Amino acid sequence: MTLLDALRHQWTQQWRSTNWGRNLVTTIFLAIAAVYFGVLFVGLGWFYPDVVAEMTPERDPLRLLNAYLLHGMVMLTVGRFVLQRSAGSAVRPYRSLPIPKGRLTRLLQVTSALSLFNLLPLVLLGALGASTVGPSASAVGMAYWATGVLLVLILSQFANSLLRVAWDRNPSVVLGTAVLFAAGLGLDALGLGSLRLASAWCFDGLSTGRPLPLIVLATGAVAAGWAAHQALRTRLYAVGEETSTGARVTPRLTGLRELGLKGQTASLVQLSIMLILRNKRPRQMLLLNVPLTIGLVVFMGPQLSGDPFLEMLFGFLLTASLASPYFQFGGLAWHGNHFDVLLARPPIPRTLIQSQFALFAGLCLCSVLTVLPIVAWQAPGLLDTLAALLLYNLGVSAPAFLLLGTWNRTALAVNQTAFFNHQGNTSLAMISIAALITLPLTLFFGVGLEPALWILAGLGLLGLGTAPIWMRGLGRLLHRQRYTLAAGFRATDL
Amino acid sequence: MHLTTDHLTKRYDNFELSLPNLSIDAGTAFGLVGNNGAGKTTFLRLVLDLIRADAGTVQLDGEAVADTFDWKTRTGSYLGPSFLIDFLTPDEYWHFVGQTYDLSEAEVNDRLQSFTDFYVDEPIGDTTKYIRDLSTGNKNKAGLIAALLPEPDLLVFDEPFASLDPRSQIQLKELLQERRGDATMLISSHDLGHVTDVSDRIAILEAGEIVRDEPTDPDTLEDLTTYFRDTIRPKETEPAEA
């Protein structure tokens, strides 16, 4: 089996898929997005020296770039881990064929490398090289630098493969690594870290024509390549075991039972948490929103506290950033695939509503806790806005989202990717979310920031105070809608 | 639980299920057989209040299932792999089901002990595969155990013997025999032998109507076999076109 065969199979698989129409649309979207981002990245790279000259004229663009290239690699690896298709995810049919494991592993690595996660950084780095490195470095320095960033890109690809295999074996290893890197980046931001120094040593050295960083990077890439190859070879066995009686064991998630919470509501909350963590689409949506939220606060924090409009808008988004991806579909649609299980069991509709509210509240609190340290540090003036909008989201947005849940008739395919995926989206959901954002903004324009915050907090408290009433009402509504809801979920083509 | 239907009707495009006055006494094991499309699963879904009847009601102990909830705490059911939550491990699923019936963790663990001989291919415990990664037979076993776990007064099964290996089929029959008399059982199956073994009474559903409903006796299996053979015999004995 050659690389051409592997590529041909990928193409045929797409073309003959029962979802080929959707795949085609997705591919077109992806191509348009790739062109858009490609042009954007070329522009970004090309005008980068001008931007630096405009914003921080005292700094040398090349030195600034070199000091942060390793940060870029870390971020790229994180992005790959969350978004890029895993090497080996469709290898099962080939395992029984007489293809040497080494060749199969190499094919997997090459096919998984044909990704926008390699193409777009290459475009950006090419533009940066031409605009920033080329004019300042010698021909040798430029060649070394270009080779160096290429090696970093390759390292990132291999690191992702290793992380994926580690995640399959023991997710805590990956989480531990992520915590270490996060701590490293945090220290770096405080000027105490060594990543920036390492990056500067490496790429400043390369651009001045020193070969030692190149040797270090090349050694690292070869070692990571070898390790990734071995890890993927091992993964081939794991893929085979999934089909046999030899169990692929899965770690037990510490449940709410272990936390001492009991009862049907806690049990249903636990079920939803497991649904989020163990299924691709809700997990991707949640995991993506964590760095996005943190990034938003880090980069926008100082501006947010100075602009009342942005303060109001982002206050709304930040206090529900982890809840909104899940609840934009109303919540129950995620359970569409097994809604009959819930219907046939004792939990009454009101218990389902209570569990969904508890999950919404928990995710909102997690959203706030995620950004609270950064906000307290960078924009303490935003804290009262966050408090008011948290109350608003708990008391007003929550019942609105739960109401939406009783009207959604399309089950969500939980194991599809979250990207370029509009399955289950409804115009009603978009209108509802728009209405929920519009109310705070209207109040802001009508009465100003501070009175608007008091009104929103009051509305939120009113909603929370009357929760038993509206939960009972929503429970009754869900009870009335249960047949049409279940029929819609059953009829959804998953 | 005493199960009755009162002018129960469910219509689809070219099909109508009509059970005007079915009555199943508490503790009776009621077998339901019939060809594909006869309406067996539709009836079971109506009993579990998963679909709305176009007319009439299903009643448990005199209360319409569509209007009350209490019967659910006394009912266990398994209608196939779509009735599983596939991102849980079997162990987690059983505990989840147990919690919905207000069973304590200790009670669930205690009751699971009686299924250790039945669920032997996969480990019951802290680490195991997700349900979606199980074989169809083991998925079905996980669902059957979940239905039996609450020791309910009403058991509803759709094709419980499907995809089970011979050993597990025999074990399942033993498990159902243990509950016989204590629980009302509603068992739909294409396996005439097994359903005869576990039922006190067997009804044949044909195009949405019960065409035969009799207590089981030593001749039931042969009678059922004869009935279904007769439905195909006319086609088999038609003379070939010259």
XYZ file of C-alpha atoms in Angstrom:
736
model
C 0.000 0.000 0.000
C 1.469 3.310 -1.072
C 0.827 6.864 0.024
C -1.181 7.328 -3.170
C -3.415 4.392 -2.208
C -3.975 5.878 1.246
C -4.892 9.262 -0.209
C -7.164 7.638 -2.799
C -8.954 5.723 -0.055
C -9.474 8.899 1.941
C -10.967 10.601 -1.079
C -13.215 7.626 -1.925
C -14.356 7.374 1.677
C -15.429 11.009 1.598
C -17.077 10.768 -1.796
C -19.027 7.569 -1.088
C -20.043 8.554 2.417
C -23.759 8.739 3.104
C -22.974 12.249 4.294
C -21.173 13.186 1.109
C -23.395 16.199 0.572
C -22.579 17.541 3.989
C -18.932 16.568 3.531
C -18.885 18.479 0.259
C -20.369 21.560 1.887
C -17.904 21.198 4.736
C -15.019 20.866 2.299
C -16.139 23.955 0.412
C -16.447 25.870 3.680
C -13.049 24.600 4.714
C -11.485 25.599 1.400
C -12.978 29.084 1.590
C -11.829 29.392 5.202
C -8.363 28.157 4.240
C -8.073 30.731 1.467
C -9.371 33.463 3.762
C -7.017 32.593 6.601
C -4.174 32.015 4.156
C -4.548 35.534 2.770
C -5.008 36.885 6.282
C -1.859 35.156 7.511
C 0.181 36.307 4.538
C -0.965 39.854 5.249
C -0.281 39.446 8.950
C 3.200 38.145 8.293
C 3.962 40.693 5.618
C 2.853 43.717 7.624
C 4.107 42.417 10.960
C 7.204 44.737 11.025
C 4.958 47.736 10.302
C 2.566 46.736 13.079
C 5.422 46.392 15.562
C 6.883 49.724 14.421
C 3.497 51.329 14.987
C 2.699 49.757 18.340
C 6.090 49.347 20.014
C 8.612 51.336 17.974
C 11.348 50.757 20.541
C 11.365 46.983 19.920
C 13.133 45.108 17.152
C 10.511 43.090 15.182
C 12.895 40.190 14.551
C 13.929 39.816 18.193
C 10.307 40.088 19.293
C 9.279 37.418 16.795
C 12.102 35.070 17.774
C 11.294 35.451 21.476
C 7.778 34.096 20.973
C 8.124 31.403 18.315
C 8.240 28.588 20.886
C 5.066 29.985 22.465
C 3.532 29.691 19.037
C 4.586 26.073 18.870
C 2.955 25.347 22.218
C -0.272 27.065 21.170
C -0.219 25.236 17.834
C 0.179 21.908 19.628
C -2.778 22.727 21.873
C -4.803 23.684 18.812
C -3.851 20.481 17.036
C -4.744 18.392 20.063
C -8.213 19.873 20.231
C -8.957 20.241 16.544
C -6.759 18.100 14.328
C -7.922 14.645 13.362
C -5.967 12.031 15.230
C -3.522 9.854 13.285
C -4.795 6.308 13.338
C -8.442 7.087 13.897
C -9.524 5.245 10.721
C -6.920 2.540 10.556
C -8.951 -0.465 11.691
C -9.739 -1.881 8.212
C -6.044 -1.948 7.310
C -4.909 -3.796 10.403
C -5.944 -7.181 9.069
C -4.168 -6.675 5.741
C -0.571 -7.700 5.095
C 0.827 -4.200 5.496
C 3.899 -3.866 7.716
C 3.097 -1.908 10.843
C 6.025 0.421 10.234
C 4.717 1.385 6.803
C 1.195 1.789 8.075
C 2.457 4.061 10.839
C 4.436 6.181 8.375
C 1.387 6.461 6.116
C -0.676 7.584 9.077
C 1.853 10.225 9.978
C 2.078 11.552 6.448
C -1.682 11.615 5.822
C -2.366 13.272 9.155
C 0.308 15.869 8.343
C -1.695 16.985 5.302
C -3.577 19.424 7.411
C -4.398 23.099 7.578
C -2.567 23.054 10.896
C 0.633 22.647 8.928
C -0.294 24.619 5.836
C -1.468 27.812 7.517
C 1.511 28.129 9.906
C 3.807 27.535 6.933
C 2.126 30.393 5.080
C 2.430 32.678 8.100
C 6.042 31.735 8.802
C 6.909 32.136 5.120
C 5.498 35.645 5.127
C 7.255 36.476 8.404
C 10.503 35.108 7.027
C 10.238 37.253 3.916
C 9.202 40.439 5.713
C 11.174 40.253 8.946
C 14.020 37.724 8.820
C 15.134 38.143 5.221
C 15.986 41.873 5.428
C 17.886 41.464 8.728
C 19.679 38.158 8.352
C 22.363 36.776 6.081
C 21.484 34.132 3.500
C 22.849 31.439 5.834
C 20.952 32.935 8.785
C 17.747 32.992 6.745
C 18.229 29.375 5.655
C 18.946 28.274 9.237
C 15.927 30.184 10.556
C 13.625 28.726 7.902
C 14.876 25.217 8.620
C 14.469 25.857 12.345
C 10.818 26.936 12.133
C 10.105 24.002 9.838
C 11.574 21.680 12.459
C 9.451 23.347 15.126
C 6.372 22.741 13.003
C 7.332 19.082 12.636
C 8.002 18.869 16.375
C 4.543 20.200 17.035
C 3.037 17.548 14.753
C 4.913 14.753 16.546
C 4.109 16.205 19.962
C 0.428 16.082 19.072
C 0.700 12.405 18.086
C 2.425 11.645 21.384
C -0.174 13.560 23.378
C -2.978 11.728 21.596
C -1.506 8.340 22.411
C -0.853 9.463 25.995
C -4.470 10.654 26.224
C -5.684 7.202 25.151
C -3.553 5.521 27.771
C -3.844 7.917 30.654
C -5.515 11.333 30.295
C -3.969 12.531 33.540
C -0.535 12.512 31.861
C -1.794 14.987 29.261
C -3.590 17.067 31.845
C -0.426 17.120 33.965
C 1.628 18.211 30.941
C -0.941 20.909 30.176
C -0.779 22.205 33.742
C 3.019 22.298 33.575
C 2.971 24.213 30.305
C 0.279 26.564 31.571
C 2.397 27.234 34.655
C 5.426 27.778 32.405
C 3.525 30.223 30.223
C 2.209 31.981 33.327
C 5.694 32.386 34.739
C 6.857 33.541 31.327
C 4.147 36.201 31.288
C 5.451 37.415 34.648
C 8.962 37.577 33.260
C 10.146 34.636 35.377
C 10.023 31.905 32.779
C 12.568 30.430 30.465
C 10.469 29.660 27.392
C 11.004 33.146 26.031
C 14.726 32.919 26.737
C 14.897 29.505 25.073
C 12.987 30.788 22.057
C 15.223 33.845 21.758
C 18.397 31.747 22.119
C 17.196 29.348 19.487
C 15.903 31.646 16.764
C 18.152 34.648 17.358
C 20.998 32.167 17.085
C 19.635 30.686 13.886
C 19.061 34.034 12.239
C 22.649 35.018 13.016
C 23.902 31.799 11.400
C 24.770 29.742 14.502
C 24.334 25.995 13.835
C 23.977 24.781 17.449
C 20.249 25.623 17.820
C 19.646 23.874 14.519
C 21.380 20.754 15.824
C 19.289 20.918 19.009
C 16.039 21.317 17.085
C 16.938 18.605 14.576
C 17.844 16.214 17.389
C 14.565 17.043 19.125
C 12.566 16.498 15.923
C 14.246 13.157 15.210
C 13.712 12.001 18.812
C 10.067 13.145 18.796
C 9.557 11.512 15.388
C 10.950 8.219 16.642
C 8.857 8.397 19.829
C 5.705 9.293 17.877
C 6.369 6.427 15.466
C 6.719 3.942 18.321
C 3.673 5.330 20.098
C 1.534 5.133 16.968
C 2.705 1.572 16.318
C 1.538 0.680 19.804
C -1.708 2.472 19.145
C -2.352 0.172 16.194
C -2.727 -2.671 18.680
C -5.140 -0.640 20.763
C -7.235 -0.033 17.639
C -7.279 -3.790 16.989
C -8.276 -4.560 20.535
C -11.377 -2.416 20.222
C -12.852 -5.028 17.914
C -11.927 -8.069 19.922
C -12.953 -9.341 23.309
C -9.761 -7.881 24.743
C -11.198 -4.815 26.354
C -9.956 -1.326 25.723
C -10.346 -0.227 29.271
C -11.582 3.222 30.008
C -10.823 5.085 33.179
C -13.708 5.563 35.511
C -14.800 9.139 35.858
C -15.065 10.215 39.423
C -18.779 10.690 39.715
C -20.962 12.837 41.869
C -21.627 9.686 43.895
C -18.092 9.877 45.184
C -18.666 13.533 46.057
C -21.521 12.514 48.292
C -24.331 13.906 46.130
C -27.280 11.588 45.839
C -30.636 11.438 44.199
C -32.085 11.562 40.734
C -31.133 15.169 40.019
C -27.481 14.587 40.909
C -27.527 11.394 38.891
C -28.851 13.224 35.822
C -26.287 16.011 36.258
C -23.575 13.382 36.409
C -24.937 11.818 33.240
C -24.749 15.172 31.436
C -21.195 15.766 32.640
C -20.196 12.369 31.310
C -21.965 13.140 28.060
C -19.916 16.318 27.682
C -16.585 14.783 28.590
C -16.931 11.531 26.672
C -18.388 12.690 23.398
C -16.506 14.537 20.714
C -18.747 17.453 19.882
C -19.687 18.672 23.384
C -16.146 18.030 24.609
C -14.570 19.995 21.755
C -17.002 22.839 22.276
C -16.203 23.012 25.966
C -12.444 22.592 25.601
C -12.284 25.230 22.899
C -14.114 27.755 24.988
C -11.692 27.523 27.911
C -8.630 28.913 26.059
C -10.851 31.288 24.060
C -12.327 32.724 27.245
C -8.973 33.025 28.966
C -7.403 34.499 25.832
C -10.225 37.006 25.545
C -9.716 38.229 29.091
C -5.926 38.279 28.843
C -5.891 40.292 25.630
C -9.029 42.368 26.121
C -8.993 42.733 29.909
C -7.586 46.252 30.202
C -9.779 47.560 27.358
C -12.894 45.887 28.773
C -12.891 47.796 32.027
C -12.507 51.081 30.152
C -15.400 50.625 27.728
C -18.879 50.237 29.290
C -20.379 48.724 26.111
C -17.680 46.070 25.835
C -17.920 45.522 29.575
C -21.623 44.709 29.260
C -21.248 42.556 26.144
C -18.276 40.548 27.326
C -19.691 40.318 30.852
C -22.637 38.429 29.379
C -20.416 36.190 27.281
C -17.817 35.491 29.964
C -20.289 34.493 32.672
C -21.861 31.856 30.428
C -18.893 30.996 28.233
C -18.814 27.330 29.266
C -22.579 26.935 29.553
C -23.627 28.497 26.261
C -21.958 25.958 23.912
C -23.950 23.174 25.530
C -27.196 25.026 26.180
C -27.451 26.884 22.874
C -29.248 23.726 21.697
C -31.433 23.701 24.787
C -29.634 20.903 26.592
C -32.071 18.041 26.082
C -31.146 17.605 22.420
C -27.777 16.221 23.535
C -29.714 13.400 25.181
C -31.771 12.832 22.032
C -30.040 9.580 21.165
C -31.081 8.012 24.463
C -34.086 10.141 25.347
C -36.290 7.032 25.429
C -34.111 5.695 28.237
C -34.948 8.751 30.308
C -38.621 8.586 29.378
C -38.941 4.942 30.344
C -37.281 5.454 33.730
C -38.611 7.066 36.887
C -37.205 10.634 36.643
C -40.128 12.970 36.186
C -39.819 15.868 33.710
C -39.339 18.389 36.529
C -36.321 16.420 37.750
C -34.888 16.592 34.249
C -35.402 20.352 34.230
C -33.829 20.678 37.678
C -30.792 18.701 36.573
C -30.395 20.830 33.462
C -30.598 23.992 35.551
C -28.037 22.625 38.015
C -25.711 21.865 35.109
C -26.233 25.321 33.616
C -25.509 26.969 36.979
C -22.432 24.804 37.490
C -21.043 25.631 34.056
C -21.721 29.355 34.590
C -19.871 29.256 37.903
C -16.990 27.417 36.231
C -16.979 30.109 33.510
C -16.605 32.814 36.139
C -14.008 30.905 38.157
C -11.974 30.356 34.975
C -11.552 34.075 34.375
C -11.857 35.400 37.923
C -8.139 35.427 38.822
C -7.214 37.166 35.559
C -10.048 39.676 35.834
C -9.183 40.407 39.473
C -5.599 41.000 38.407
C -6.033 42.803 35.100
C -9.457 44.445 35.240
C -10.884 44.510 38.773
C -13.443 47.073 37.648
C -15.160 44.304 35.704
C -16.033 42.271 38.808
C -19.357 44.008 39.552
C -20.405 43.566 35.915
C -19.571 39.870 36.088
C -21.567 39.498 39.307
C -24.653 41.209 37.850
C -24.523 39.285 34.586
C -23.937 35.993 36.362
C -27.181 36.593 38.239
C -28.864 37.586 34.966
C -27.674 34.412 33.267
C -28.739 32.196 36.164
C -32.123 33.801 36.650
C -33.102 34.805 33.112
C -30.941 33.006 30.541
C -31.282 29.635 32.287
C -35.087 29.401 32.041
C -34.890 30.752 28.486
C -32.404 28.049 27.456
C -34.419 25.355 29.233
C -37.581 26.552 27.521
C -35.717 26.313 24.240
C -34.827 22.725 25.162
C -38.462 21.691 25.238
C -38.908 22.950 21.656
C -35.872 21.396 20.027
C -36.913 18.348 18.026
C -33.554 17.394 16.543
C -31.227 15.061 18.382
C -27.584 16.049 18.318
C -24.979 13.676 16.926
C -22.622 13.778 19.868
C -19.664 12.124 18.213
C -19.349 14.383 15.216
C -16.775 17.115 15.162
C -17.806 20.490 16.520
C -16.198 22.349 13.635
C -18.114 23.475 10.606
C -20.937 21.438 12.041
C -24.391 22.969 12.020
C -26.294 19.769 12.785
C -29.063 20.514 15.260
C -28.775 24.291 14.941
C -32.089 26.091 14.760
C -32.971 29.647 13.888
C -35.083 29.724 17.063
C -31.928 29.107 19.117
C -30.083 31.951 17.370
C -33.010 34.316 17.872
C -33.248 33.320 21.547
C -29.562 33.953 22.180
C -29.720 37.250 20.316
C -32.697 38.283 22.452
C -30.866 37.363 25.641
C -27.883 39.528 24.636
C -30.091 42.334 23.384
C -31.807 42.895 26.733
C -28.654 43.895 28.668
C -27.412 46.017 25.764
C -30.768 47.775 25.420
C -30.797 48.504 29.129
C -27.242 49.816 28.879
C -28.118 52.216 26.073
C -31.348 53.191 27.839
C -30.256 53.857 31.394
C -26.462 53.606 31.459
C -24.128 50.976 32.824
C -24.666 51.083 36.567
C -28.495 51.213 36.619
C -28.546 48.528 33.909
C -26.401 46.265 36.059
C -28.726 46.772 39.043
C -31.769 45.970 36.897
C -30.110 42.885 35.404
C -29.049 41.658 38.834
C -32.597 42.268 40.081
C -34.065 40.331 37.156
C -31.638 37.534 37.865
C -32.539 37.402 41.540
C -36.217 37.460 40.634
C -35.649 34.509 38.291
C -33.727 32.599 40.945
C -36.337 33.411 43.590
C -39.128 32.130 41.402
C -37.172 29.089 40.201
C -39.496 26.529 41.851
C -42.435 28.041 39.980
C -40.896 28.199 36.511
C -39.250 24.820 36.931
C -42.651 23.317 37.707
C -44.061 25.088 34.650
C -41.233 23.907 32.425
C -41.648 20.394 33.838
C -45.319 20.440 32.848
C -44.412 21.762 29.407
C -41.802 19.043 28.956
C -44.352 16.459 30.048
C -46.781 17.717 27.411
C -44.108 17.853 24.732
C -42.542 14.466 25.532
C -44.053 12.512 22.634
C -43.204 15.031 19.948
C -39.782 15.598 21.475
C -39.030 11.862 21.552
C -40.490 11.327 18.072
C -38.290 14.102 16.677
C -35.204 12.685 18.364
C -35.964 9.189 17.057
C -36.511 10.522 13.560
C -33.235 12.459 13.521
C -30.807 10.988 11.035
C -27.735 10.534 13.182
C -49.087 -5.087 38.203
C -52.341 -5.605 36.378
C -52.080 -4.388 32.796
C -55.141 -3.548 30.747
C -55.855 -1.774 27.519
C -58.997 0.210 26.929
C -59.775 0.643 23.229
C -56.105 1.207 22.570
C -55.384 2.306 19.005
C -52.231 3.497 17.315
C -52.219 4.352 13.640
C -49.414 4.781 11.149
C -49.722 5.280 7.404
C -50.767 1.770 6.409
C -50.949 0.171 9.794
C -53.222 0.216 12.791
C -52.628 -1.429 16.133
C -55.895 -2.142 17.856
C -56.100 -3.735 21.291
C -59.567 -2.983 22.590
C -59.565 -4.956 25.829
C -56.373 -6.807 26.608
C -55.998 -7.755 30.255
C -52.894 -9.253 31.857
C -53.181 -10.215 35.497
C -50.499 -9.272 37.995
C -47.690 -11.795 38.064
C -48.459 -13.214 34.629
C -45.664 -13.757 32.120
C -47.229 -12.675 28.847
C -45.487 -13.673 25.645
C -46.093 -11.751 22.458
C -45.190 -13.283 19.113
C -45.794 -12.191 15.567
C -44.137 -11.455 12.276
C -42.181 -8.306 11.620
C -44.436 -5.281 11.432
C -47.224 -6.934 13.439
C -47.087 -4.164 16.050
C -45.267 -5.852 18.929
C -42.740 -3.075 19.550
C -45.405 -0.419 19.041
C -47.453 -2.025 21.789
C -44.462 -2.197 24.133
C -43.705 1.475 23.457
C -47.313 2.350 24.254
C -47.080 0.406 27.512
C -43.969 2.378 28.442
C -45.624 5.674 27.405
C -42.937 6.357 24.817
C -45.446 7.103 22.086
C -48.894 8.619 22.245
C -51.900 6.454 21.505
C -54.295 7.791 18.888
C -57.164 6.525 20.992
C -57.684 4.607 24.199
C -55.272 3.941 27.026
C -52.875 1.472 28.540
C -53.571 1.126 32.248
C -51.443 -0.292 35.010
C -53.371 -1.144 38.146
C -56.213 0.944 36.789
C -54.204 4.121 36.086
C -53.440 5.325 32.585
C -49.686 5.254 31.975
C -49.850 8.542 30.069
C -51.251 10.374 33.090
C -49.105 9.091 35.949
C -45.467 8.508 36.858
C -45.538 6.168 39.805
C -45.673 3.041 37.678
C -42.225 3.873 36.285
C -40.600 3.242 39.651
C -42.109 -0.256 39.519
C -41.264 -0.991 35.885
C -38.092 -2.293 34.275
C -37.688 -2.457 30.533
C -35.266 -3.126 27.725
C -36.302 -2.624 24.116
C -32.920 -2.904 22.428
C -29.502 -1.210 22.243
C -31.054 2.185 21.514
C -32.265 2.001 25.121
C -28.730 2.185 26.439
C -26.627 5.227 27.196
C -23.659 4.266 25.127
C -21.020 6.619 26.511
C -21.284 5.054 29.950
C -19.619 1.835 30.998
C -22.095 -0.931 31.896
C -21.196 -0.503 35.540
C -21.886 3.233 35.400
C -25.099 2.612 33.506
C -26.362 0.174 36.118
C -25.546 2.606 38.894
C -27.234 5.418 36.982
C -30.345 3.271 36.502
C -30.177 2.262 40.160
C -30.099 5.891 41.231
C -33.131 6.693 39.127
C -34.955 4.000 41.119
C -33.576 5.472 44.353
C -31.396 2.451 45.008
C -28.313 3.071 47.094
C -24.897 2.238 45.705
C -24.618 -0.657 48.150
C -27.978 -2.011 47.014
C -26.945 -1.813 43.366
C -23.651 -3.531 44.073
C -25.414 -6.169 46.099
C -27.985 -6.858 43.379
C -25.336 -6.925 40.674
C -23.769 -9.904 42.420
C -26.621 -12.061 41.179
C -25.654 -11.249 37.580
C -21.948 -12.035 37.784
C -22.530 -15.428 36.155
C -24.653 -13.839 33.428
C -22.359 -10.954 32.566
C -19.104 -12.852 32.321
C -17.415 -11.653 29.128
C -16.595 -8.183 30.398
C -15.465 -7.189 33.860
C -17.987 -5.638 36.203
C -16.080 -3.097 38.174
C -14.164 0.112 38.154
C -12.711 -0.119 34.667
C -14.385 -1.560 31.641
C -15.359 -0.615 28.096
C -17.945 1.957 27.179
C -21.239 0.392 26.157
C -20.712 1.635 22.587
C -17.586 -0.537 22.374
C -19.327 -3.733 23.494
C -20.504 -6.548 21.243
C -24.238 -6.571 20.509
C -24.729 -9.533 22.821
C -23.014 -7.824 25.712
C -24.911 -4.593 25.039
C -28.125 -6.573 25.342
C -26.948 -8.225 28.536
C -26.143 -4.807 30.013
C -29.647 -3.592 29.133
C -31.340 -6.719 30.470
C -29.486 -6.456 33.768
C -30.468 -2.782 34.044
C -34.117 -3.763 33.579
C -33.965 -6.547 36.152
C -31.891 -4.568 38.667
C -34.752 -2.645 40.346
C -36.666 -5.924 40.861
C -39.720 -4.265 39.356
C -43.347 -5.363 39.362
C -43.562 -5.043 35.592
C -40.887 -6.219 33.168
C -41.061 -5.256 29.498
C -38.676 -6.892 27.041
C -38.448 -6.674 23.275
C -36.485 -9.557 21.774
C -34.544 -10.285 24.957
C -32.928 -13.429 23.548
C -31.615 -11.761 20.384
C -27.829 -11.835 19.921
C -27.270 -13.732 23.171
C -25.059 -16.801 23.058
C -26.759 -20.128 23.921
C -25.396 -20.128 27.457
C -26.710 -16.617 28.120
C -30.108 -17.480 26.618
C -30.459 -20.323 29.102
C -29.294 -18.092 31.951
C -31.735 -15.376 30.967
C -34.568 -17.882 31.013
C -33.501 -18.866 34.526
C -33.413 -15.229 35.595
C -36.894 -14.678 34.210
C -38.161 -17.872 35.829
C -36.949 -16.525 39.179
C -39.145 -13.457 38.710
C -42.109 -15.449 37.448
C -45.130 -14.981 39.653
C -43.635 -11.912 41.375
C -43.558 -9.627 38.375
C -45.857 -9.127 35.435
C -43.777 -9.799 32.353
C -44.366 -8.642 28.839
C -41.989 -10.408 26.494
C -41.950 -9.993 22.756
C -39.842 -12.501 20.885
C -39.342 -14.258 17.576
C -37.884 -17.257 19.384
C -40.940 -19.428 19.862
C -39.145 -21.981 22.019
C -37.735 -19.531 24.522
C -40.846 -17.387 24.757
C -42.946 -20.477 25.342
C -40.608 -21.601 28.113
C -40.894 -18.334 30.075
C -44.536 -17.405 29.449
C -47.758 -18.297 31.229
C -49.750 -17.019 28.320
C -48.919 -16.300 24.692
C -50.647 -14.029 22.223
C -50.081 -13.866 18.492
C -50.186 -10.388 17.057
C -51.007 -10.201 13.385
C -51.328 -6.915 11.480
C -52.024 -4.967 14.655
C -54.563 -7.334 16.172
C -54.346 -10.222 18.610
C -55.514 -13.235 16.650
C -54.821 -15.833 19.285
C -54.309 -15.560 23.052
C -54.005 -18.733 25.106
C -52.319 -20.023 28.248
C -49.199 -22.043 27.590
C -49.314 -25.819 27.875
C -47.057 -28.625 26.664
C -48.511 -28.292 23.141
C -48.060 -24.521 22.812
C -44.729 -24.619 20.995
C -46.031 -27.075 18.430
C -49.243 -25.058 18.035
C -47.294 -21.870 17.444
C -44.958 -23.566 15.002
C -47.939 -24.977 13.140
C -49.635 -21.572 13.091
C -46.687 -19.796 11.529
C -45.944 -22.693 9.187
C -49.536 -22.524 7.971
C -49.187 -18.843 7.196
C -46.436 -19.637 4.683
C -47.631 -22.997 3.438
C -50.104 -21.639 0.872
C -47.224 -19.861 -0.866
C -45.057 -22.962 -0.740
C -47.749 -25.240 -2.140
C -48.788 -22.975 -4.983
C -48.261 -24.862 -8.225
C -45.497 -23.515 -10.373
C -46.526 -21.523 -13.412
C -46.363 -23.617 -16.503
